[in-house]
Amino acid sequence: MGNRCTLHETETAVVKNHGKKSRAKKKAQRTGASHASAAAGTLHTHTPLPDMTALGKLPYAAGRELDTELAARLVAACRTACKPCQKSLAQKLRTEQRPTLAALAGAVYGELAGIGPGAFASATSRLWAPLARAVNAGEGDGGAALAAVEAMEDAAASDLLEDALDHWAMGTPLPADLVDKLMAAPPRQRPADPMDAFREAGIKVVTLDDLDLGDVDTYALAPAYGVMLMRTSTPDGQEMPMLLLYPEEEAAGIEDLEARTDWEHWGLHGMPDMDPRWRVRARISDRSLQGLVHVDADGADDIELWRAAESVSVPDDWWDLLDRVQHILVVGPVAEPEAPGAMEAAGDAGELLAVVARVSFR
């Protein structure tokens, strides 16, 4: 990015007097100013300071107190390209104010702000952004988004903050009505039910939800898929496990997946969004995959795309990768998955859907 905030530069200023150095260190810790500025008594002020008070009302803070003054000074430092202040303020926010970091990033990467993680965002931001969008769409709570930020190692938190500050540095405003919009945002809608046309014509439609199914296994009534184990690499070169879906009957395919999921069309470039409600279930006792499901807001299965007919242990190296990454790229459908170039051809034709799912170990 042309105005990318630098957060990892080496500090070269030296304060020789020990007493002065100690006082400067305490002042820098208290204010977040650069060590050199604190030592010289010339704390930088970058104007105008953006009004960040609305950050405290966003759900990403999950009820925690935010340091909106620190956030305002950091954003102002980025907009004026003051690298010493960027470094010191960013370090203070990253190490002491993870809730403020989550709110800063959430205001950018939520759908209502109109900005999503692009090709230049880090892998951390691309994986975290769907949590923010879920909050904005009414499908998640800010506590999960904050917990993910607080669990990040320092390098990952730095990547998320740097990506968010790239947008703030370019003048991304915090809309005055963003809080109201967040609270009034309707849930994201799934694709339209194809039976709606019959209902509108006055034809009575009886669905599985209208019937007392008793012990009927609804999975057996849905189009069936098989899976193939694969692996891929993320745009930043990290190895990642992959699950390729292929149809096992005529009704299974792109139209069925479009109707039953909200996965994005994927052309094998970049990475699709991560949706924590899609789960690949893995059993630790025999190192096998058990199924691919979507869970509702209460954690109950509401879509089941694949269920293992028998338990088969996956290769050790693939399981170790799954255990390390704990997310998996799910792609499909590909009619002939073993045919050379079949997946690439499906992607070029726009007939490939994908999502990054969580792995649920049992």
Short mmCIF file of C-alpha atoms in Angstrom, two decimals:
data_model
loop_
_atom_site.label_atom_id
_atom_site.label_comp_id
_atom_site.label_asym_id
_atom_site.label_seq_id
_atom_site.Cartn_x
_atom_site.Cartn_y
_atom_site.Cartn_z
CA MET A 1 0.00 0.00 0.00
CA GLY A 2 1.27 3.48 -0.76
CA ASN A 3 0.68 4.76 2.78
CA ARG A 4 1.27 1.51 4.61
CA CYS A 5 1.92 2.06 8.31
CA THR A 6 5.29 0.75 9.44
CA LEU A 7 5.00 -1.06 12.77
CA HIS A 8 8.30 -2.93 13.02
CA GLU A 9 11.07 -0.40 12.49
CA THR A 10 14.09 -0.59 14.76
CA GLU A 11 14.25 2.21 17.31
CA THR A 12 17.64 3.98 17.14
CA ALA A 13 17.26 6.90 19.58
CA VAL A 14 19.48 6.70 22.69
CA VAL A 15 18.93 8.47 26.04
CA LYS A 16 22.25 8.55 27.85
CA ASN A 17 21.32 9.83 31.30
CA HIS A 18 19.98 6.91 33.37
CA GLY A 19 17.51 8.98 35.42
CA LYS A 20 16.27 10.80 32.35
CA LYS A 21 16.02 7.48 30.51
CA SER A 22 13.90 5.96 33.29
CA ARG A 23 11.56 8.96 33.37
CA ALA A 24 11.28 8.92 29.60
CA LYS A 25 10.49 5.22 29.60
CA LYS A 26 7.69 5.67 32.13
CA LYS A 27 6.32 8.65 30.21
CA ALA A 28 6.39 6.70 26.95
CA GLN A 29 4.60 3.77 28.58
CA ARG A 30 1.97 6.09 30.03
CA THR A 31 1.30 8.12 26.89
CA GLY A 32 2.21 5.73 24.10
CA ALA A 33 4.58 8.32 22.64
CA SER A 34 7.87 7.35 21.07
CA HIS A 35 10.76 6.99 23.49
CA ALA A 36 12.72 9.78 21.84
CA SER A 37 9.81 12.23 21.98
CA ALA A 38 9.13 11.42 25.61
CA ALA A 39 12.80 11.91 26.49
CA ALA A 40 12.96 15.28 24.76
CA GLY A 41 9.69 16.46 26.28
CA THR A 42 8.27 17.11 22.81
CA LEU A 43 5.32 14.74 22.60
CA HIS A 44 3.94 14.71 19.11
CA THR A 45 0.36 15.74 18.54
CA HIS A 46 -1.05 14.99 15.10
CA THR A 47 -4.08 17.01 14.13
CA PRO A 48 -6.85 16.75 13.42
CA LEU A 49 -7.56 13.87 15.78
CA PRO A 50 -10.43 11.74 14.46
CA ASP A 51 -13.44 11.27 16.71
CA MET A 52 -13.27 7.62 17.78
CA THR A 53 -15.80 7.67 20.62
CA ALA A 54 -18.23 5.54 18.60
CA LEU A 55 -15.72 2.66 18.73
CA GLY A 56 -16.73 2.05 22.33
CA LYS A 57 -20.30 1.31 21.25
CA LEU A 58 -19.40 -1.27 18.62
CA PRO A 59 -20.07 -4.90 19.59
CA TYR A 60 -16.48 -6.02 18.92
CA ALA A 61 -15.42 -4.66 22.32
CA ALA A 62 -17.83 -7.10 24.02
CA GLY A 63 -18.43 -4.74 26.94
CA ARG A 64 -14.74 -4.02 27.56
CA GLU A 65 -13.45 -0.49 28.07
CA LEU A 66 -11.61 0.90 25.05
CA ASP A 67 -8.84 3.47 24.83
CA THR A 68 -10.40 5.61 22.11
CA GLU A 69 -7.89 8.42 22.70
CA LEU A 70 -5.01 6.04 21.95
CA ALA A 71 -6.83 4.82 18.83
CA ALA A 72 -7.36 8.41 17.65
CA ARG A 73 -3.71 9.34 18.15
CA LEU A 74 -2.54 6.22 16.32
CA VAL A 75 -4.82 6.85 13.33
CA ALA A 76 -3.73 10.49 13.22
CA ALA A 77 -0.07 9.43 13.31
CA CYS A 78 -0.68 7.10 10.38
CA ARG A 79 -2.43 9.80 8.38
CA THR A 80 0.54 12.14 8.87
CA ALA A 81 3.06 9.31 8.24
CA CYS A 82 4.83 9.85 11.58
CA LYS A 83 6.64 6.53 11.80
CA PRO A 84 8.10 6.85 15.35
CA CYS A 85 4.65 7.53 16.78
CA GLN A 86 3.10 4.83 14.63
CA LYS A 87 5.53 2.30 16.03
CA SER A 88 5.20 3.23 19.71
CA LEU A 89 1.44 3.79 19.69
CA ALA A 90 0.80 0.59 17.71
CA GLN A 91 2.91 -1.43 20.13
CA LYS A 92 1.02 -0.03 23.12
CA LEU A 93 -2.35 -0.74 21.52
CA ARG A 94 -1.32 -4.22 20.35
CA THR A 95 0.06 -5.34 23.71
CA GLU A 96 -2.28 -3.57 26.12
CA GLN A 97 -5.50 -2.84 24.23
CA ARG A 98 -6.63 -5.88 22.22
CA PRO A 99 -10.33 -4.83 22.56
CA THR A 100 -9.47 -1.50 20.94
CA LEU A 101 -7.65 -3.36 18.19
CA ALA A 102 -10.70 -5.57 17.59
CA ALA A 103 -12.96 -2.50 17.35
CA LEU A 104 -10.60 -0.71 14.95
CA ALA A 105 -10.44 -3.77 12.70
CA GLY A 106 -14.15 -4.54 13.02
CA ALA A 107 -15.15 -1.05 11.89
CA VAL A 108 -13.13 -1.63 8.71
CA TYR A 109 -13.77 -5.27 7.89
CA GLY A 110 -17.48 -5.39 8.66
CA GLU A 111 -19.74 -5.43 5.61
CA LEU A 112 -21.47 -2.18 6.60
CA ALA A 113 -18.21 -0.30 6.23
CA GLY A 114 -18.14 -1.49 2.63
CA ILE A 115 -14.60 -2.83 2.79
CA GLY A 116 -13.46 -6.43 2.78
CA PRO A 117 -9.98 -7.95 2.97
CA GLY A 118 -8.42 -7.85 -0.47
CA ALA A 119 -5.46 -9.50 -2.11
CA PHE A 120 -3.02 -7.31 -0.15
CA ALA A 121 -4.39 -8.19 3.28
CA SER A 122 -2.53 -10.65 5.47
CA ALA A 123 -3.74 -14.20 6.03
CA THR A 124 -4.68 -13.17 9.59
CA SER A 125 -7.02 -10.43 8.35
CA ARG A 126 -8.58 -12.66 5.71
CA LEU A 127 -9.37 -15.31 8.32
CA TRP A 128 -10.61 -12.83 10.95
CA ALA A 129 -12.76 -10.61 8.70
CA PRO A 130 -15.66 -13.12 8.40
CA LEU A 131 -16.13 -12.90 12.18
CA ALA A 132 -16.65 -9.14 11.85
CA ARG A 133 -19.03 -9.57 8.94
CA ALA A 134 -20.98 -12.19 10.91
CA VAL A 135 -21.45 -9.64 13.71
CA ASN A 136 -22.70 -7.03 11.26
CA ALA A 137 -25.04 -9.54 9.60
CA GLY A 138 -26.59 -10.52 12.92
CA GLU A 139 -25.13 -14.02 12.75
CA GLY A 140 -22.49 -13.73 15.44
CA ASP A 141 -21.50 -11.76 18.52
CA GLY A 142 -18.59 -9.47 19.16
CA GLY A 143 -17.29 -11.73 21.91
CA ALA A 144 -16.11 -14.33 19.40
CA ALA A 145 -14.39 -11.69 17.28
CA LEU A 146 -12.65 -10.22 20.34
CA ALA A 147 -11.67 -13.66 21.67
CA ALA A 148 -9.97 -14.43 18.35
CA VAL A 149 -8.00 -11.17 18.54
CA GLU A 150 -6.98 -11.77 22.16
CA ALA A 151 -5.81 -15.28 21.30
CA MET A 152 -3.53 -14.05 18.49
CA GLU A 153 0.21 -14.17 18.84
CA ASP A 154 1.90 -10.78 18.65
CA ALA A 155 2.88 -11.16 14.98
CA ALA A 156 -0.67 -12.02 13.94
CA ALA A 157 -2.14 -9.14 15.97
CA SER A 158 0.39 -6.83 14.34
CA ASP A 159 -0.70 -8.00 10.87
CA LEU A 160 -4.38 -7.39 11.66
CA LEU A 161 -3.67 -3.93 13.08
CA GLU A 162 -1.43 -2.97 10.17
CA ASP A 163 -4.03 -4.01 7.60
CA ALA A 164 -6.78 -2.10 9.44
CA LEU A 165 -4.59 0.99 9.75
CA ASP A 166 -3.94 0.91 6.00
CA HIS A 167 -7.63 1.75 5.56
CA TRP A 168 -7.76 4.28 8.39
CA ALA A 169 -4.61 5.97 7.04
CA MET A 170 -6.34 6.52 3.71
CA GLY A 171 -9.08 8.43 5.49
CA THR A 172 -11.60 5.66 6.10
CA PRO A 173 -14.20 7.39 8.26
CA LEU A 174 -16.18 5.87 11.09
CA PRO A 175 -19.75 6.72 9.99
CA ALA A 176 -21.77 8.50 12.66
CA ASP A 177 -24.67 6.13 12.13
CA LEU A 178 -22.61 2.92 12.03
CA VAL A 179 -23.66 1.85 15.53
CA ASP A 180 -27.35 2.30 14.71
CA LYS A 181 -26.92 0.38 11.46
CA LEU A 182 -25.13 -2.43 13.26
CA MET A 183 -27.91 -2.83 15.77
CA ALA A 184 -30.60 -2.71 13.08
CA ALA A 185 -28.78 -4.86 10.50
CA PRO A 186 -30.98 -7.73 9.25
CA PRO A 187 -29.56 -11.26 9.18
CA ARG A 188 -27.89 -12.28 5.94
CA GLN A 189 -30.39 -14.15 3.79
CA ARG A 190 -29.74 -17.51 2.23
CA PRO A 191 -30.60 -18.06 -1.45
CA ALA A 192 -34.31 -17.85 -2.26
CA ASP A 193 -36.37 -21.00 -1.85
CA PRO A 194 -37.26 -22.26 -5.36
CA MET A 195 -40.69 -23.26 -3.99
CA ASP A 196 -41.60 -19.61 -3.36
CA ALA A 197 -42.88 -19.27 -6.93
CA PHE A 198 -45.41 -22.07 -6.28
CA ARG A 199 -46.49 -20.50 -2.99
CA GLU A 200 -47.04 -17.13 -4.67
CA ALA A 201 -49.24 -18.88 -7.27
CA GLY A 202 -51.47 -20.22 -4.48
CA ILE A 203 -50.19 -23.80 -4.68
CA LYS A 204 -49.80 -25.50 -1.30
CA VAL A 205 -46.23 -26.67 -0.79
CA VAL A 206 -45.52 -29.35 1.80
CA THR A 207 -41.90 -29.46 2.95
CA LEU A 208 -39.96 -31.75 5.26
CA ASP A 209 -40.42 -29.15 8.01
CA ASP A 210 -44.19 -29.63 7.76
CA LEU A 211 -43.98 -33.39 8.30
CA ASP A 212 -43.47 -35.47 11.39
CA LEU A 213 -40.38 -37.31 10.21
CA GLY A 214 -39.83 -39.28 13.40
CA ASP A 215 -36.69 -41.32 12.90
CA VAL A 216 -36.35 -40.52 9.18
CA ASP A 217 -32.75 -39.61 8.32
CA THR A 218 -33.08 -36.42 6.27
CA TYR A 219 -29.46 -36.75 5.14
CA ALA A 220 -30.46 -39.83 3.14
CA LEU A 221 -33.07 -37.73 1.29
CA ALA A 222 -30.59 -35.08 0.12
CA PRO A 223 -28.23 -35.26 -2.89
CA ALA A 224 -25.11 -37.20 -1.98
CA TYR A 225 -21.47 -36.11 -2.23
CA GLY A 226 -18.14 -37.80 -1.79
CA VAL A 227 -14.90 -36.17 -0.70
CA MET A 228 -11.27 -36.31 -1.74
CA LEU A 229 -8.36 -35.27 0.49
CA MET A 230 -6.03 -32.66 -1.00
CA ARG A 231 -3.74 -29.89 0.14
CA THR A 232 -3.00 -26.41 -1.12
CA SER A 233 -1.06 -23.28 -0.21
CA THR A 234 -2.39 -19.92 0.94
CA PRO A 235 -1.35 -16.74 -0.93
CA ASP A 236 1.36 -16.17 1.68
CA GLY A 237 2.81 -19.64 1.14
CA GLN A 238 1.36 -21.48 4.14
CA GLU A 239 0.33 -25.09 3.52
CA MET A 240 -3.35 -25.81 4.13
CA PRO A 241 -5.53 -28.97 4.03
CA MET A 242 -8.23 -29.11 1.39
CA LEU A 243 -11.40 -31.17 0.88
CA LEU A 244 -12.74 -31.58 -2.66
CA LEU A 245 -16.45 -32.43 -3.04
CA TYR A 246 -17.70 -34.51 -5.95
CA PRO A 247 -21.31 -35.47 -6.75
CA GLU A 248 -22.33 -39.09 -6.24
CA GLU A 249 -25.70 -38.77 -7.94
CA GLU A 250 -27.32 -36.64 -10.63
CA ALA A 251 -29.11 -34.24 -8.27
CA ALA A 252 -25.82 -33.26 -6.63
CA GLY A 253 -23.87 -30.47 -8.30
CA ILE A 254 -23.41 -26.72 -8.62
CA GLU A 255 -27.14 -25.87 -8.51
CA ASP A 256 -27.67 -27.95 -5.38
CA LEU A 257 -24.70 -26.39 -3.61
CA GLU A 258 -25.81 -22.88 -4.60
CA ALA A 259 -29.26 -23.58 -3.13
CA ARG A 260 -28.02 -25.16 0.10
CA THR A 261 -25.00 -22.99 0.89
CA ASP A 262 -23.90 -19.38 0.60
CA TRP A 263 -20.36 -20.29 -0.46
CA GLU A 264 -18.71 -17.90 -2.84
CA HIS A 265 -17.83 -18.66 -6.46
CA TRP A 266 -14.10 -19.24 -6.49
CA GLY A 267 -11.67 -19.18 -9.40
CA LEU A 268 -8.65 -20.70 -7.59
CA HIS A 269 -7.16 -17.26 -6.90
CA GLY A 270 -6.70 -15.95 -3.36
CA MET A 271 -8.66 -17.58 -0.57
CA PRO A 272 -12.43 -17.69 -0.03
CA ASP A 273 -13.94 -16.36 3.18
CA MET A 274 -13.85 -18.34 6.41
CA ASP A 275 -17.27 -19.23 7.84
CA PRO A 276 -16.99 -20.65 11.39
CA ARG A 277 -20.44 -22.22 11.10
CA TRP A 278 -19.22 -24.69 8.52
CA ARG A 279 -17.51 -27.54 10.35
CA VAL A 280 -15.48 -30.52 9.20
CA ARG A 281 -15.75 -33.03 12.02
CA ALA A 282 -12.66 -35.10 12.76
CA ARG A 283 -12.36 -37.98 15.25
CA ILE A 284 -9.12 -38.04 17.18
CA SER A 285 -9.28 -41.70 18.28
CA ASP A 286 -8.78 -43.11 14.77
CA ARG A 287 -7.73 -39.93 12.92
CA SER A 288 -10.69 -40.01 10.59
CA LEU A 289 -13.07 -37.45 9.09
CA GLN A 290 -16.69 -37.91 10.06
CA GLY A 291 -18.67 -35.29 8.16
CA LEU A 292 -19.18 -31.79 6.76
CA VAL A 293 -22.01 -29.79 8.36
CA HIS A 294 -23.34 -26.29 8.87
CA VAL A 295 -24.58 -25.35 12.34
CA ASP A 296 -27.23 -22.81 13.29
CA ALA A 297 -27.02 -20.08 15.93
CA ASP A 298 -27.70 -22.65 18.66
CA GLY A 299 -24.96 -24.99 17.45
CA ALA A 300 -27.34 -27.59 16.00
CA ASP A 301 -26.73 -29.08 12.55
CA ASP A 302 -28.99 -27.51 9.94
CA ILE A 303 -27.19 -28.60 6.75
CA GLU A 304 -25.28 -31.83 6.28
CA LEU A 305 -23.40 -32.07 3.00
CA TRP A 306 -21.32 -35.17 3.63
CA ARG A 307 -21.23 -38.00 6.17
CA ALA A 308 -18.59 -40.71 6.24
CA ALA A 309 -20.07 -44.12 5.40
CA GLU A 310 -17.22 -45.76 7.31
CA SER A 311 -14.28 -44.65 9.42
CA VAL A 312 -11.05 -44.52 7.44
CA SER A 313 -7.89 -43.11 8.99
CA VAL A 314 -6.37 -40.33 6.90
CA PRO A 315 -2.61 -40.28 6.14
CA ASP A 316 -0.50 -39.20 9.09
CA ASP A 317 1.07 -36.20 7.36
CA TRP A 318 -2.34 -34.90 6.22
CA TRP A 319 -3.78 -35.33 9.74
CA ASP A 320 -0.79 -33.50 11.24
CA LEU A 321 -1.40 -30.60 8.83
CA LEU A 322 -5.10 -30.58 9.76
CA ASP A 323 -4.22 -30.59 13.47
CA ARG A 324 -1.79 -27.70 13.00
CA VAL A 325 -3.97 -25.43 10.83
CA GLN A 326 -7.39 -26.41 12.31
CA HIS A 327 -9.12 -24.90 9.27
CA ILE A 328 -9.74 -26.51 5.92
CA LEU A 329 -10.48 -25.24 2.43
CA VAL A 330 -13.64 -26.95 1.13
CA VAL A 331 -14.14 -26.79 -2.65
CA GLY A 332 -16.66 -28.28 -5.06
CA PRO A 333 -18.33 -29.69 -6.94
CA VAL A 334 -16.01 -31.43 -9.40
CA ALA A 335 -17.67 -34.23 -11.36
CA GLU A 336 -14.47 -36.17 -12.08
CA PRO A 337 -12.05 -35.17 -9.32
CA GLU A 338 -9.27 -37.50 -10.42
CA ALA A 339 -9.24 -36.24 -14.01
CA PRO A 340 -6.21 -33.98 -14.72
CA GLY A 341 -7.21 -30.31 -14.77
CA ALA A 342 -10.83 -31.00 -13.77
CA MET A 343 -10.81 -28.63 -10.80
CA GLU A 344 -9.10 -25.88 -12.78
CA ALA A 345 -11.64 -26.25 -15.59
CA ALA A 346 -14.53 -25.96 -13.12
CA GLY A 347 -12.98 -22.82 -11.64
CA ASP A 348 -12.46 -21.24 -15.07
CA ALA A 349 -16.09 -21.99 -15.95
CA GLY A 350 -17.35 -20.32 -12.76
CA GLU A 351 -18.75 -23.61 -11.49
CA LEU A 352 -16.67 -23.94 -8.35
CA LEU A 353 -17.83 -22.91 -4.87
CA ALA A 354 -15.57 -22.71 -1.85
CA VAL A 355 -15.41 -21.82 1.83
CA VAL A 356 -12.83 -22.07 4.60
CA ALA A 357 -14.40 -24.22 7.33
CA ARG A 358 -13.39 -24.87 10.91
CA VAL A 359 -12.21 -28.28 12.00
CA SER A 360 -14.12 -29.70 14.97
CA PHE A 361 -12.06 -32.37 16.72
CA ARG A 362 -13.88 -35.00 18.79
#
